XYZ file of N, CA and C in Angstrom:
840
model
N 123.713 -8.712 76.977
C 122.707 -8.421 76.274
C 122.515 -6.848 77.132
N 121.986 -5.891 76.038
C 122.314 -3.962 76.834
C 120.746 -3.943 77.481
N 121.024 -3.580 78.444
C 119.505 -3.174 79.413
C 118.613 -2.001 78.498
N 117.422 -2.002 79.106
C 116.463 -1.294 78.337
C 116.194 -0.418 79.130
N 116.441 0.625 78.769
C 115.680 1.836 79.465
C 114.419 1.477 80.312
N 114.484 2.228 81.762
C 112.834 2.664 82.283
C 112.162 3.354 81.927
N 111.416 3.101 81.248
C 109.955 4.411 80.869
C 109.058 4.434 82.479
N 109.568 3.973 83.788
C 108.191 3.497 85.021
C 107.814 4.769 85.636
N 108.371 6.073 84.852
C 108.246 7.544 85.433
C 107.314 8.397 84.333
N 107.218 7.355 83.167
C 105.835 7.853 81.899
C 104.313 7.971 82.325
N 103.724 8.558 82.333
C 102.507 8.246 82.172
C 101.960 7.823 80.932
N 101.684 7.073 80.566
C 100.934 5.650 79.384
C 98.947 6.306 79.491
N 98.615 6.767 79.801
C 97.257 7.402 79.623
C 97.614 9.046 78.032
N 98.518 9.566 77.877
C 98.368 9.743 76.731
C 99.776 10.117 75.423
N 100.598 8.674 76.095
C 101.904 8.599 75.690
C 102.008 6.951 74.752
N 102.237 6.707 73.406
C 102.178 5.601 73.393
C 103.628 4.263 74.100
N 102.730 3.470 74.671
C 103.703 2.858 75.978
C 104.680 1.570 74.834
N 105.607 1.607 75.602
C 106.767 0.370 74.137
C 105.820 -1.074 74.540
N 105.984 -1.428 73.309
C 105.329 -2.576 72.974
C 106.659 -3.727 72.364
N 106.185 -4.637 71.767
C 106.590 -5.893 70.365
C 107.940 -4.599 69.664
N 106.884 -3.767 68.736
C 107.817 -2.636 67.899
C 108.758 -1.992 68.222
N 108.809 -1.563 70.093
C 109.647 -1.009 70.580
C 110.731 -1.917 70.468
N 110.303 -2.930 71.046
C 111.666 -4.287 71.760
C 112.178 -4.870 70.681
N 111.216 -4.958 69.507
C 111.732 -5.489 67.721
C 112.766 -4.909 67.479
N 112.689 -3.039 67.283
C 114.213 -1.907 67.079
C 114.915 -2.092 68.136
N 115.123 -2.445 69.555
C 115.730 -2.081 70.028
C 116.576 -3.483 69.762
N 115.921 -4.854 69.433
C 116.751 -6.446 69.792
C 117.669 -6.026 68.071
N 117.403 -5.401 67.856
C 117.703 -5.067 66.132
C 118.823 -4.220 65.989
N 118.935 -3.245 66.810
C 120.052 -2.660 66.422
C 121.050 -2.819 67.664
N 120.419 -3.977 68.136
C 121.719 -4.356 69.237
C 122.549 -5.601 68.757
N 121.676 -6.131 67.778
C 121.919 -7.783 67.501
C 123.602 -7.404 66.793
N 123.879 -8.748 66.904
C 125.189 -8.877 66.409
C 125.631 -8.195 64.946
N 124.656 -8.318 63.841
C 125.277 -8.403 62.724
C 124.503 -6.432 62.569
N 123.766 -5.590 63.070
C 123.456 -4.805 62.681
C 124.797 -3.924 63.649
N 125.122 -4.278 64.937
C 125.912 -3.901 65.360
C 127.393 -3.730 64.346
N 127.924 -4.989 63.981
C 129.171 -4.985 63.315
C 128.591 -4.104 61.967
N 127.359 -3.584 61.353
C 127.413 -3.087 60.454
C 127.813 -1.308 60.906
N 126.632 -1.199 61.663
C 127.272 0.261 62.462
C 128.451 0.465 62.819
N 129.292 -0.181 63.420
C 130.364 0.349 63.752
C 131.234 0.278 62.554
N 130.980 -0.202 61.260
C 131.841 -0.161 60.335
C 131.827 1.148 59.617
N 130.636 1.399 60.024
C 130.037 2.942 58.977
C 130.482 4.138 60.107
N 130.200 4.006 61.658
C 130.423 5.322 62.553
C 131.509 4.817 63.145
N 131.715 3.811 63.197
C 133.074 3.882 64.141
C 134.114 3.978 63.481
N 135.345 4.757 65.021
C 136.066 5.103 64.640
C 137.512 4.242 64.203
N 138.427 4.348 63.692
C 139.033 3.286 62.889
C 140.413 3.923 63.776
N 141.587 3.280 63.938
C 142.296 3.202 64.890
C 143.638 4.010 63.724
N 143.773 4.045 62.840
C 144.482 4.902 62.105
C 143.451 4.924 60.472
N 144.436 6.230 60.093
C 144.039 6.926 58.842
C 144.704 5.858 57.540
N 144.006 5.953 56.749
C 144.480 5.363 55.470
C 146.027 5.354 54.678
N 146.533 6.617 55.860
C 148.043 6.719 55.245
C 148.856 6.378 56.832
N 147.949 5.419 57.786
C 149.049 4.760 58.722
C 148.757 5.455 59.694
N 148.436 6.995 59.638
C 148.246 8.128 60.864
C 146.981 7.431 61.958
N 147.347 7.246 63.313
C 146.275 8.111 64.424
C 145.661 9.199 63.975
N 143.960 8.712 64.166
C 142.960 10.379 63.686
C 142.533 10.957 65.243
N 143.083 11.766 64.667
C 142.427 12.521 66.802
C 140.996 11.796 66.634
N 140.784 11.865 67.805
C 139.246 11.840 68.464
C 138.600 13.234 67.379
N 139.065 14.333 68.040
C 138.323 15.421 67.365
C 137.956 16.103 65.965
N 138.396 14.897 65.484
C 138.581 14.983 63.642
C 137.569 13.720 63.265
N 137.146 13.447 64.102
C 136.179 12.315 63.573
C 134.767 13.160 63.890
N 134.409 13.167 62.702
C 132.964 13.869 62.838
C 131.616 12.818 62.860
N 131.111 13.769 64.314
C 129.966 12.706 64.903
C 128.734 12.987 64.465
N 127.950 11.316 64.658
C 127.145 10.919 64.158
C 126.459 11.732 64.415
N 124.983 11.670 63.826
C 124.001 12.512 64.316
C 122.700 11.683 64.054
N 122.017 11.219 65.425
C 121.007 10.131 65.010
C 120.398 10.419 65.612
N 118.827 10.505 65.055
C 117.661 10.818 65.218
C 115.999 10.029 65.436
N 115.953 10.172 66.107
C 114.414 8.951 66.085
C 113.515 9.858 65.994
N 112.695 9.547 65.397
C 111.879 10.609 64.470
C 110.476 9.922 65.380
N 109.753 10.652 65.820
C 107.995 10.282 66.680
C 108.828 9.390 68.219
N 109.224 9.806 69.156
C 109.947 8.551 70.221
C 109.137 8.583 71.123
N 107.814 9.114 71.248
C 107.167 8.431 72.515
C 107.713 8.564 73.517
N 107.503 7.983 74.155
C 108.656 7.147 75.437
C 110.316 7.918 75.390
N 110.281 7.725 74.241
C 111.859 7.811 74.500
C 112.762 6.682 74.991
N 112.193 5.721 74.720
C 113.097 3.904 74.900
C 113.664 4.096 74.184
N 113.750 4.387 72.950
C 114.672 3.976 71.846
C 116.148 4.899 71.679
N 114.569 6.306 71.792
C 116.757 6.940 72.024
C 117.441 7.016 72.881
N 117.037 6.555 73.793
C 117.549 6.419 75.444
C 118.812 5.130 75.123
N 117.872 4.370 74.448
C 118.671 3.322 74.237
C 119.779 2.854 73.552
N 119.798 3.923 72.306
C 120.466 4.531 71.519
C 121.741 5.637 72.048
N 121.166 6.326 73.006
C 122.297 7.390 73.565
C 123.158 6.426 75.007
N 122.372 6.037 76.100
C 123.227 5.001 76.651
C 124.157 3.796 75.949
N 123.934 3.427 75.429
C 125.043 2.210 74.934
C 125.867 2.935 73.485
N 125.915 3.657 73.520
C 126.408 4.248 71.986
C 127.709 3.829 72.104
N 128.439 3.979 72.699
C 129.753 2.484 72.051
C 129.877 1.562 71.951
N 128.726 0.399 72.734
C 128.531 -0.847 72.242
C 127.869 -0.780 71.182
N 126.682 0.154 70.298
C 126.349 -0.154 69.198
C 127.393 0.652 68.496
N 127.488 1.579 68.723
C 128.392 2.359 67.224
C 129.622 2.368 67.821
N 130.773 1.610 68.235
C 131.991 1.459 68.474
C 132.386 2.859 68.760
N 131.712 3.804 68.977
C 131.972 4.911 69.646
C 130.746 6.063 70.523
N 131.468 6.822 71.261
C 130.007 7.612 72.137
C 130.181 8.796 72.121
N 131.279 9.251 70.591
C 131.157 11.095 70.313
C 129.732 10.367 69.413
N 128.628 10.189 69.356
C 127.534 10.374 68.645
C 126.410 11.488 69.411
N 125.791 12.138 68.844
C 124.805 13.208 69.446
C 123.582 12.482 68.229
N 122.819 12.538 69.546
C 121.098 12.135 69.674
C 119.886 13.267 69.640
N 119.370 13.071 69.037
C 118.089 14.108 68.727
C 117.003 13.747 69.040
N 115.462 13.740 69.260
C 114.329 13.262 68.569
C 113.592 14.546 68.214
N 111.726 13.501 67.703
C 110.680 14.682 67.378
C 109.757 13.979 68.250
N 108.728 14.983 68.280
C 107.410 14.276 68.506
C 106.360 15.414 68.409
N 104.980 15.024 67.794
C 104.529 16.171 67.378
C 103.359 16.051 69.147
N 103.674 15.533 70.319
C 103.327 15.058 71.300
C 104.058 15.946 72.627
N 103.711 16.863 73.208
C 104.717 17.320 73.761
C 104.868 16.709 75.098
N 103.705 15.957 75.708
C 104.298 15.145 76.861
C 105.100 14.333 76.427
N 105.554 13.358 75.494
C 106.513 12.722 75.013
C 107.232 13.030 74.474
N 107.376 14.761 74.488
C 108.999 14.999 74.315
C 109.535 15.037 75.938
N 108.609 15.794 76.744
C 109.059 15.246 78.222
C 109.580 14.310 79.089
N 109.162 13.623 78.523
C 109.234 12.295 78.442
C 110.260 11.369 78.166
N 110.537 11.870 76.938
C 111.918 11.049 76.359
C 112.903 12.007 76.979
N 113.262 13.371 77.521
C 113.853 13.841 78.280
C 114.645 12.895 79.353
N 113.563 12.294 79.838
C 113.463 12.365 81.259
C 114.056 10.500 80.660
N 113.455 10.348 79.706
C 113.764 8.724 80.255
C 115.225 8.610 79.688
N 115.889 9.477 78.594
C 117.068 9.288 78.633
C 117.982 9.866 80.022
N 117.592 10.800 80.667
C 118.696 11.113 81.551
C 118.820 9.954 82.393
N 117.548 9.567 83.049
C 117.932 7.894 83.792
C 118.881 6.879 83.171
N 118.684 6.800 81.270
C 119.199 5.599 80.979
C 120.790 5.916 80.997
N 121.386 7.065 80.590
C 122.611 7.809 80.308
C 123.084 8.053 81.783
N 122.028 8.336 83.182
C 123.320 7.904 84.385
C 123.168 6.707 84.615
N 122.345 5.998 83.749
C 122.332 4.533 84.916
C 123.662 3.737 84.277
N 123.717 3.990 83.164
C 125.051 3.726 81.905
C 126.340 4.564 82.768
N 126.247 5.923 83.254
C 127.643 6.149 83.914
C 127.757 5.953 85.370
N 126.911 4.812 86.265
C 127.205 5.014 87.183
C 128.055 3.401 87.160
N 127.342 2.688 86.048
C 127.699 1.248 86.319
C 129.318 1.559 85.317
N 129.449 2.249 84.949
C 131.144 2.753 83.449
C 132.083 3.496 84.873
N 131.261 4.116 86.001
C 132.551 4.010 87.282
C 132.669 2.825 87.732
N 131.453 1.939 88.644
C 132.115 1.016 89.180
C 133.127 -0.207 88.021
N 132.833 -0.091 86.582
C 133.756 -1.051 85.753
C 135.132 -0.317 85.801
N 135.070 0.877 85.647
C 136.949 1.513 85.949
C 137.296 1.391 86.488
N 136.865 0.391 87.843
C 137.707 0.231 88.724
C 138.927 -1.289 88.704
N 138.160 -1.631 87.469
C 138.672 -3.055 87.114
C 139.158 -3.012 85.637
N 138.873 -1.669 84.853
C 139.636 -1.593 83.481
C 140.469 -1.070 82.859
N 140.355 -0.218 82.042
C 141.970 0.702 81.484
C 141.451 1.997 81.645
N 140.177 2.946 82.410
C 139.609 3.992 82.389
C 140.024 4.205 81.142
N 138.807 3.467 79.842
C 138.275 4.592 79.707
C 137.070 5.058 79.148
N 137.273 6.186 78.226
C 135.645 7.095 78.120
C 134.417 6.043 78.431
N 133.163 6.787 79.252
C 132.044 6.385 79.737
C 131.563 5.464 78.060
N 130.308 5.013 78.258
C 129.621 4.732 76.659
C 128.750 5.118 76.313
N 128.121 6.714 77.064
C 126.908 7.334 76.640
C 127.483 8.313 75.214
N 126.626 8.057 74.558
C 126.224 9.486 73.601
C 125.918 11.006 74.445
N 125.990 11.685 73.494
C 125.387 13.321 73.814
C 123.578 13.284 73.105
N 123.191 13.733 74.238
C 121.142 13.698 74.274
C 121.462 15.110 73.752
N 121.026 16.102 72.734
C 121.098 17.414 72.512
C 119.301 17.644 72.733
N 118.271 16.719 72.430
C 117.108 17.543 72.892
C 115.735 16.765 72.215
N 115.274 16.872 72.646
C 113.332 15.854 72.492
C 112.946 17.497 71.664
N 112.558 17.153 70.291
C 112.255 18.332 69.715
C 109.561 18.737 68.761
N 109.753 19.759 69.851
C 108.259 19.644 69.468
C 107.978 19.401 68.115
N 107.631 18.951 66.914
C 107.949 18.884 66.004
C 107.277 18.052 65.127
N 107.375 18.217 63.597
C 106.570 17.255 62.725
C 107.558 16.292 62.498
N 107.282 14.782 62.400
C 108.440 14.461 61.646
C 110.303 15.102 61.608
N 111.121 15.091 60.472
C 112.229 15.688 60.922
C 111.961 16.903 60.384
N 111.305 17.802 60.169
C 110.971 18.677 59.669
C 112.309 19.853 60.253
N 112.590 19.807 61.411
C 113.142 21.068 62.192
C 114.848 20.877 61.892
N 114.488 19.676 60.998
C 116.744 19.015 61.051
C 116.573 19.717 59.742
N 117.876 19.965 59.633
C 118.222 20.358 58.129
C 118.466 18.994 57.362
N 119.034 19.487 56.262
C 118.625 18.318 55.251
C 120.831 18.125 55.310
N 120.059 16.629 55.061
C 121.697 15.609 54.926
C 122.446 16.146 55.955
N 121.892 16.313 57.231
C 122.604 16.037 58.517
C 122.280 14.814 59.237
N 121.360 14.006 59.291
C 120.784 12.873 60.079
C 121.829 11.246 59.239
N 122.458 11.075 60.270
C 123.613 9.984 59.930
C 122.444 8.744 59.958
N 121.834 8.236 61.437
C 121.025 7.287 61.113
C 119.381 8.038 61.878
N 119.299 7.158 61.003
C 117.274 8.254 61.500
C 116.890 6.455 61.591
N 116.027 6.791 62.629
C 115.040 5.195 63.354
C 113.523 5.307 63.579
N 112.934 4.512 63.339
C 111.436 5.384 62.888
C 110.545 4.281 63.145
N 109.689 3.966 64.718
C 108.463 3.355 64.818
C 107.036 3.699 64.346
N 107.090 3.654 63.288
C 106.253 4.817 62.956
C 104.342 4.220 63.732
N 103.793 4.949 63.459
C 102.273 5.112 63.154
C 101.713 4.247 61.987
N 101.628 2.367 62.228
C 101.715 1.519 61.247
C 100.362 0.756 61.140
N 99.271 1.467 62.161
C 98.089 -0.037 61.944
C 97.397 0.972 61.409
N 96.267 0.357 59.872
C 95.344 1.335 59.014
C 94.527 0.966 59.341
N 93.965 2.666 59.410
C 92.890 2.887 60.060
C 92.080 3.433 58.486
N 90.698 4.128 58.926
C 89.991 4.790 57.852
C 90.370 6.239 57.525
N 91.443 6.155 58.639
C 91.467 8.051 57.947
C 92.795 8.287 59.341
N 93.611 9.584 59.411
C 94.278 9.632 59.657
C 94.368 10.682 60.474
N 94.400 10.862 61.709
C 93.884 12.581 62.814
C 94.430 13.506 62.060
N 93.934 14.313 62.528
C 94.693 16.321 62.325
C 95.967 15.820 63.208
N 96.981 16.853 62.546
C 97.482 17.511 63.668
C 97.324 17.969 64.837
N 97.373 17.645 65.977
C 97.391 18.734 67.662
C 97.598 19.671 67.511
N 96.208 20.309 67.671
C 96.126 21.862 67.763
C 96.970 22.407 68.690
N 96.322 23.650 68.779
C 97.623 24.392 69.725
C 97.038 24.323 71.489
N 96.151 24.283 71.131
C 95.111 23.824 72.755
C 95.750 22.360 72.753
N 95.637 21.169 72.833
C 96.263 20.533 72.217
C 97.106 20.028 72.741
N 97.978 20.916 72.647
C 99.552 20.517 72.163
C 99.941 21.351 74.101
N 99.752 22.460 74.083
C 100.198 23.465 75.151
C 99.932 22.292 76.623
N 101.397 22.479 77.713
C 101.360 22.414 78.591
C 101.162 22.892 79.442
N 101.034 23.813 79.682
C 101.542 25.595 80.321
C 100.200 25.139 81.152
N 100.188 25.592 82.782
C 99.054 25.373 83.599
C 97.860 26.561 83.219
N 98.592 27.462 82.263
C 97.212 28.458 82.017
C 96.065 27.629 81.363
N 97.187 26.794 80.642
C 95.997 26.001 79.048
C 95.245 24.732 79.509
N 96.072 24.659 81.086
C 95.452 23.066 80.806
C 94.150 23.163 82.058
N 93.362 24.190 82.466
C 91.876 24.767 82.898
C 91.293 24.640 81.784
N 91.152 24.914 80.614
C 90.673 24.527 79.878
C 90.153 23.800 78.155
N 91.708 22.172 78.478
C 91.353 21.784 77.747
C 90.920 20.256 78.572
N 90.421 19.784 77.344
C 89.801 18.651 77.618
C 90.615 16.849 77.764
N 90.492 16.775 79.309
C 91.851 16.145 78.928
C 91.973 14.672 78.641
N 90.319 14.063 78.350
C 90.200 12.534 78.497
C 90.508 13.061 76.599
N 89.593 14.221 75.659
C 89.773 14.450 74.262
C 91.215 14.559 73.521
N 92.410 15.350 74.734
C 93.417 15.595 73.988
C 94.218 14.137 74.980
N 94.134 13.526 75.443
C 94.929 12.185 76.002
C 94.593 11.253 74.371
N 93.261 10.858 74.099
C 92.501 10.354 73.020
C 93.005 10.528 71.874
N 93.080 11.445 71.811
C 94.180 12.697 70.072
C 95.571 11.695 69.846
N 96.290 12.288 71.466
C 97.865 11.629 71.136
C 98.048 10.321 71.153
N 96.886 9.454 71.325
C 97.569 7.445 71.287
C 96.732 7.703 70.349
N 96.091 8.207 69.473
C 95.546 8.095 68.115
C 96.600 7.986 67.179
N 97.356 9.108 67.559
C 98.327 9.694 66.599
C 98.939 8.552 66.621
N 99.334 8.039 67.715
C 101.113 7.042 67.839
C 100.047 5.877 66.994
N 99.486 5.524 66.869
C 99.258 4.377 65.964
C 98.763 3.914 64.546
N 97.628 5.298 64.341
C 96.676 5.137 62.945
C 97.522 6.019 62.955
N 97.684 4.867 61.406
C 98.841 5.512 60.034
C 97.869 5.145 58.545
N 96.128 5.755 58.918
C 95.493 5.899 57.295
C 95.575 4.409 56.768
N 95.727 4.485 55.850
C 95.461 3.711 54.195
C 96.464 2.897 54.547
N 96.451 2.019 53.948
C 97.702 0.303 54.622
C 98.292 0.565 55.864
N 97.958 1.400 56.523
C 99.246 2.425 58.001
C 100.209 2.904 57.059
N 99.848 3.123 56.395
C 101.248 3.774 55.724
C 101.539 6.118 54.851
N 100.488 5.806 55.747
C 100.533 7.429 55.342
C 101.477 8.235 56.198
N 101.832 7.968 57.345
C 102.802 8.884 57.837
C 104.014 8.344 57.208
N 104.110 6.776 57.020
C 105.460 6.372 57.066
C 106.399 6.748 55.304
N 105.058 7.104 54.231
C 105.073 7.258 53.058
C 105.893 8.633 53.226
N 105.414 9.466 53.681
C 105.664 11.097 54.357
C 107.529 11.206 54.960
N 107.460 10.072 55.362
C 109.207 10.025 56.437
C 109.709 9.242 55.138
N 109.530 8.016 54.229
C 109.896 7.749 53.005
C 110.487 8.614 52.397
N 109.639 9.999 51.777
C 109.603 10.658 51.004
C 111.359 12.254 50.832
N 110.705 11.898 52.218
C 112.129 13.219 53.218
C 113.414 12.579 53.258
N 113.399 11.216 53.136
C 114.992 10.554 53.118
C 115.851 10.789 52.283
N 115.928 10.886 51.051
C 116.552 11.361 50.117
C 117.537 12.649 50.660
N 116.932 13.527 51.572
C 117.029 15.159 51.376
C 117.297 14.692 52.957
N 116.784 14.369 54.010
C 117.308 14.598 55.396
C 118.945 13.375 55.847
N 118.430 12.630 55.259
C 119.988 11.423 55.084
C 121.458 11.783 54.406
N 122.292 12.245 55.080
C 123.723 12.240 55.303
C 123.949 11.857 54.286
N 124.286 12.522 52.782
C 124.815 11.809 51.593
C 125.234 10.968 51.301
N 126.633 10.495 52.657
C 127.614 9.747 51.975
C 127.489 8.925 53.103
N 126.497 8.618 53.859
C 126.817 7.806 55.320
C 125.286 7.157 55.496
N 124.157 8.038 55.184
C 123.042 8.134 55.508
C 122.061 6.561 55.986
N 121.963 6.253 57.121
C 120.941 4.950 57.628
C 119.805 5.686 58.186
N 118.684 4.144 57.719
C 117.596 4.548 57.838
C 116.564 2.748 58.626
N 116.793 3.281 59.952
C 115.659 1.967 60.376
C 114.392 2.024 60.206
N 113.344 1.327 60.022
C 112.438 1.405 59.700
C 111.182 0.575 59.981
N 110.219 0.694 60.917
C 109.174 -0.559 61.564
C 108.767 -0.664 60.456
N 107.469 -2.097 60.315
C 106.606 -1.835 59.387
C 105.492 -3.264 59.979
N 104.679 -3.438 59.462
C 103.838 -4.502 59.731
C 103.536 -5.513 58.195
N 102.985 -6.152 58.569
C 103.048 -6.894 57.638
C 101.782 -6.062 56.192
N 100.888 -5.849 56.513
C 99.988 -4.988 56.015
C 99.901 -3.788 55.367
N 101.921 -3.291 55.757
C 102.477 -2.331 55.129
C 102.879 -2.317 53.826
N 103.285 -4.246 53.592
C 103.306 -4.409 52.492
C 104.706 -3.974 51.911
N 106.041 -4.958 53.356
C 107.229 -4.488 53.210
C 108.296 -4.831 51.644
N 107.266 -5.593 51.186
C 108.167 -6.549 49.867
C 108.010 -4.601 48.654
N 106.591 -4.027 48.618
C 106.102 -3.435 47.407
C 107.216 -2.229 48.431
N 107.544 -1.323 49.508
C 108.075 -0.856 50.273
C 109.881 -0.575 49.649
N 110.381 -1.982 50.037
C 111.568 -2.050 49.674
C 111.991 -1.464 47.349
N 111.073 -2.315 47.724
C 111.102 -2.291 45.714
C 111.208 -0.715 45.537
N 109.704 0.228 46.286
C 110.191 1.999 45.704
C 111.325 2.316 45.914
N 112.378 1.786 47.400
C 113.768 2.617 47.953
C 114.282 2.358 46.601
N 114.536 0.545 45.980
C 115.281 0.206 45.026
C 114.759 1.110 44.068
N 113.884 1.365 43.485
C 113.371 2.660 42.742
C 114.516 3.849 42.451
N 114.631 3.963 43.772
C 115.420 5.476 43.614
C 117.306 5.316 43.248
N 117.152 4.597 42.481
C 118.656 4.439 41.890
C 119.525 3.741 42.150
N 121.276 3.300 41.891
C 121.707 2.398 42.671
C 122.897 2.504 43.569
N 122.369 4.067 43.787
C 123.059 4.655 45.195
C 122.777 4.149 46.790
N 121.423 3.315 46.058
C 120.513 3.624 47.489
C 120.152 1.845 47.907
N 120.416 1.262 48.977
C 119.831 -0.303 49.165
C 119.185 -0.411 49.808
N 118.024 -1.934 50.270
C 117.619 -2.244 51.898
C 117.154 -3.163 52.009
N 117.230 -3.464 52.687
C 116.966 -4.796 53.177
C 115.724 -4.969 54.424
N 115.328 -6.538 54.669
C 114.832 -6.350 56.193
C 115.718 -7.289 56.714
N 115.676 -6.748 58.010
C 116.996 -7.013 58.936
C 116.494 -7.985 60.677
N 114.948 -7.638 60.435
C 114.562 -8.513 61.100
C 112.909 -8.992 61.380
N 112.578 -9.609 61.961
C 110.743 -9.705 62.143
C 110.276 -9.864 63.066
N 109.473 -10.119 63.337
C 108.711 -10.446 65.156
C 107.129 -10.595 64.420
N 106.767 -11.645 65.507
C 105.208 -11.201 66.026
C 104.217 -12.904 64.866
N 103.109 -12.755 64.355
C 102.386 -13.811 64.311
C 102.501 -14.147 62.684
N 102.842 -15.309 62.353
C 104.017 -15.135 61.039
C 102.336 -15.330 60.563
N 101.526 -15.994 61.012
C 99.895 -16.000 59.670
C 99.271 -14.597 59.929
N 99.280 -13.186 60.376
C 98.822 -13.118 60.194
C 99.352 -11.704 59.695
N 98.526 -10.415 60.026
C 98.765 -8.709 59.820
C 99.635 -8.370 60.890
N 99.997 -8.848 61.860
C 100.395 -8.347 62.490
C 101.996 -8.642 62.944
N 102.106 -9.763 61.869
C 103.898 -9.643 61.995
C 104.568 -8.113 61.277
N 105.456 -8.027 62.022
C 106.014 -6.743 62.306
C 107.759 -6.946 61.575
N 108.336 -5.960 60.672
C 109.521 -6.207 59.982
C 110.122 -4.817 60.115
N 111.787 -4.887 60.505
C 112.454 -3.968 60.336
C 113.347 -4.022 59.595
N 112.942 -2.725 58.547
C 113.646 -2.308 56.583
C 114.839 -1.874 57.368
N 116.171 -1.851 56.862
C 117.300 -0.882 56.937
C 117.379 -0.489 55.507
N 117.294 1.072 54.567
C 117.691 1.133 53.986
C 118.532 2.022 54.563
N 119.952 2.487 53.479
C 121.035 3.060 53.308
C 121.993 3.517 51.944
N 122.696 4.263 52.456
C 123.135 4.785 50.671
C 124.719 3.984 50.656
N 124.912 3.637 49.483
C 125.931 2.773 49.129
C 126.740 3.561 48.519
């Protein structure tokens, strides 16, 4: 079992705390079936089709994007365990979030997880053949709305744990005074209003809990790599997962989708599902 990154340094007054949905994604991404899928898609082949060895620097490094990072536990998990999950460690990871506190927390969570993985590898290296470490390369946690700052066709793997709870309305995006964390602004910000706003954004999904997820689904055909793009998206029962999958199948024969894991109360809307969407 791969270690879960620590989030003990994170203030959950204004950042979503990892819960069943977060851990379901971690379990899914580290499951035998999904590791096999991801390694077959991104892992480094030993030889080319012509039987020649492929130089490490000739294999494109996949870009892994966590949209709405929150505490950073998912991005940290993927970064620290890159070799175990993808079969290679030359992966680039990036995150986005509307919450500046979440961006700061994510960078720290990834740093601590990568440091822990590196320390463990140093211990193990005395007993193995001295292979490279297990960690990927964290680039940044961007203060941004979903995948908007990332160029089309650049994301190889997108992970999204959305605000999926059905709510009467969807909160507006943060205003400048809510986003800023500078000391000059902190004196005039209503902390309670700011923190409540960020927490509401982290779970409130609007109609059917799908308003934000629908935006991501609309973006997928553009932002995912045109050959090897994959997305893992978490849904709850009230998000109508079967309708979501039917919608993706309607994109054409170049796309596939399936439910790869589920958890929660089988009799209520709390039941969670992770669907995998990928280009074929």
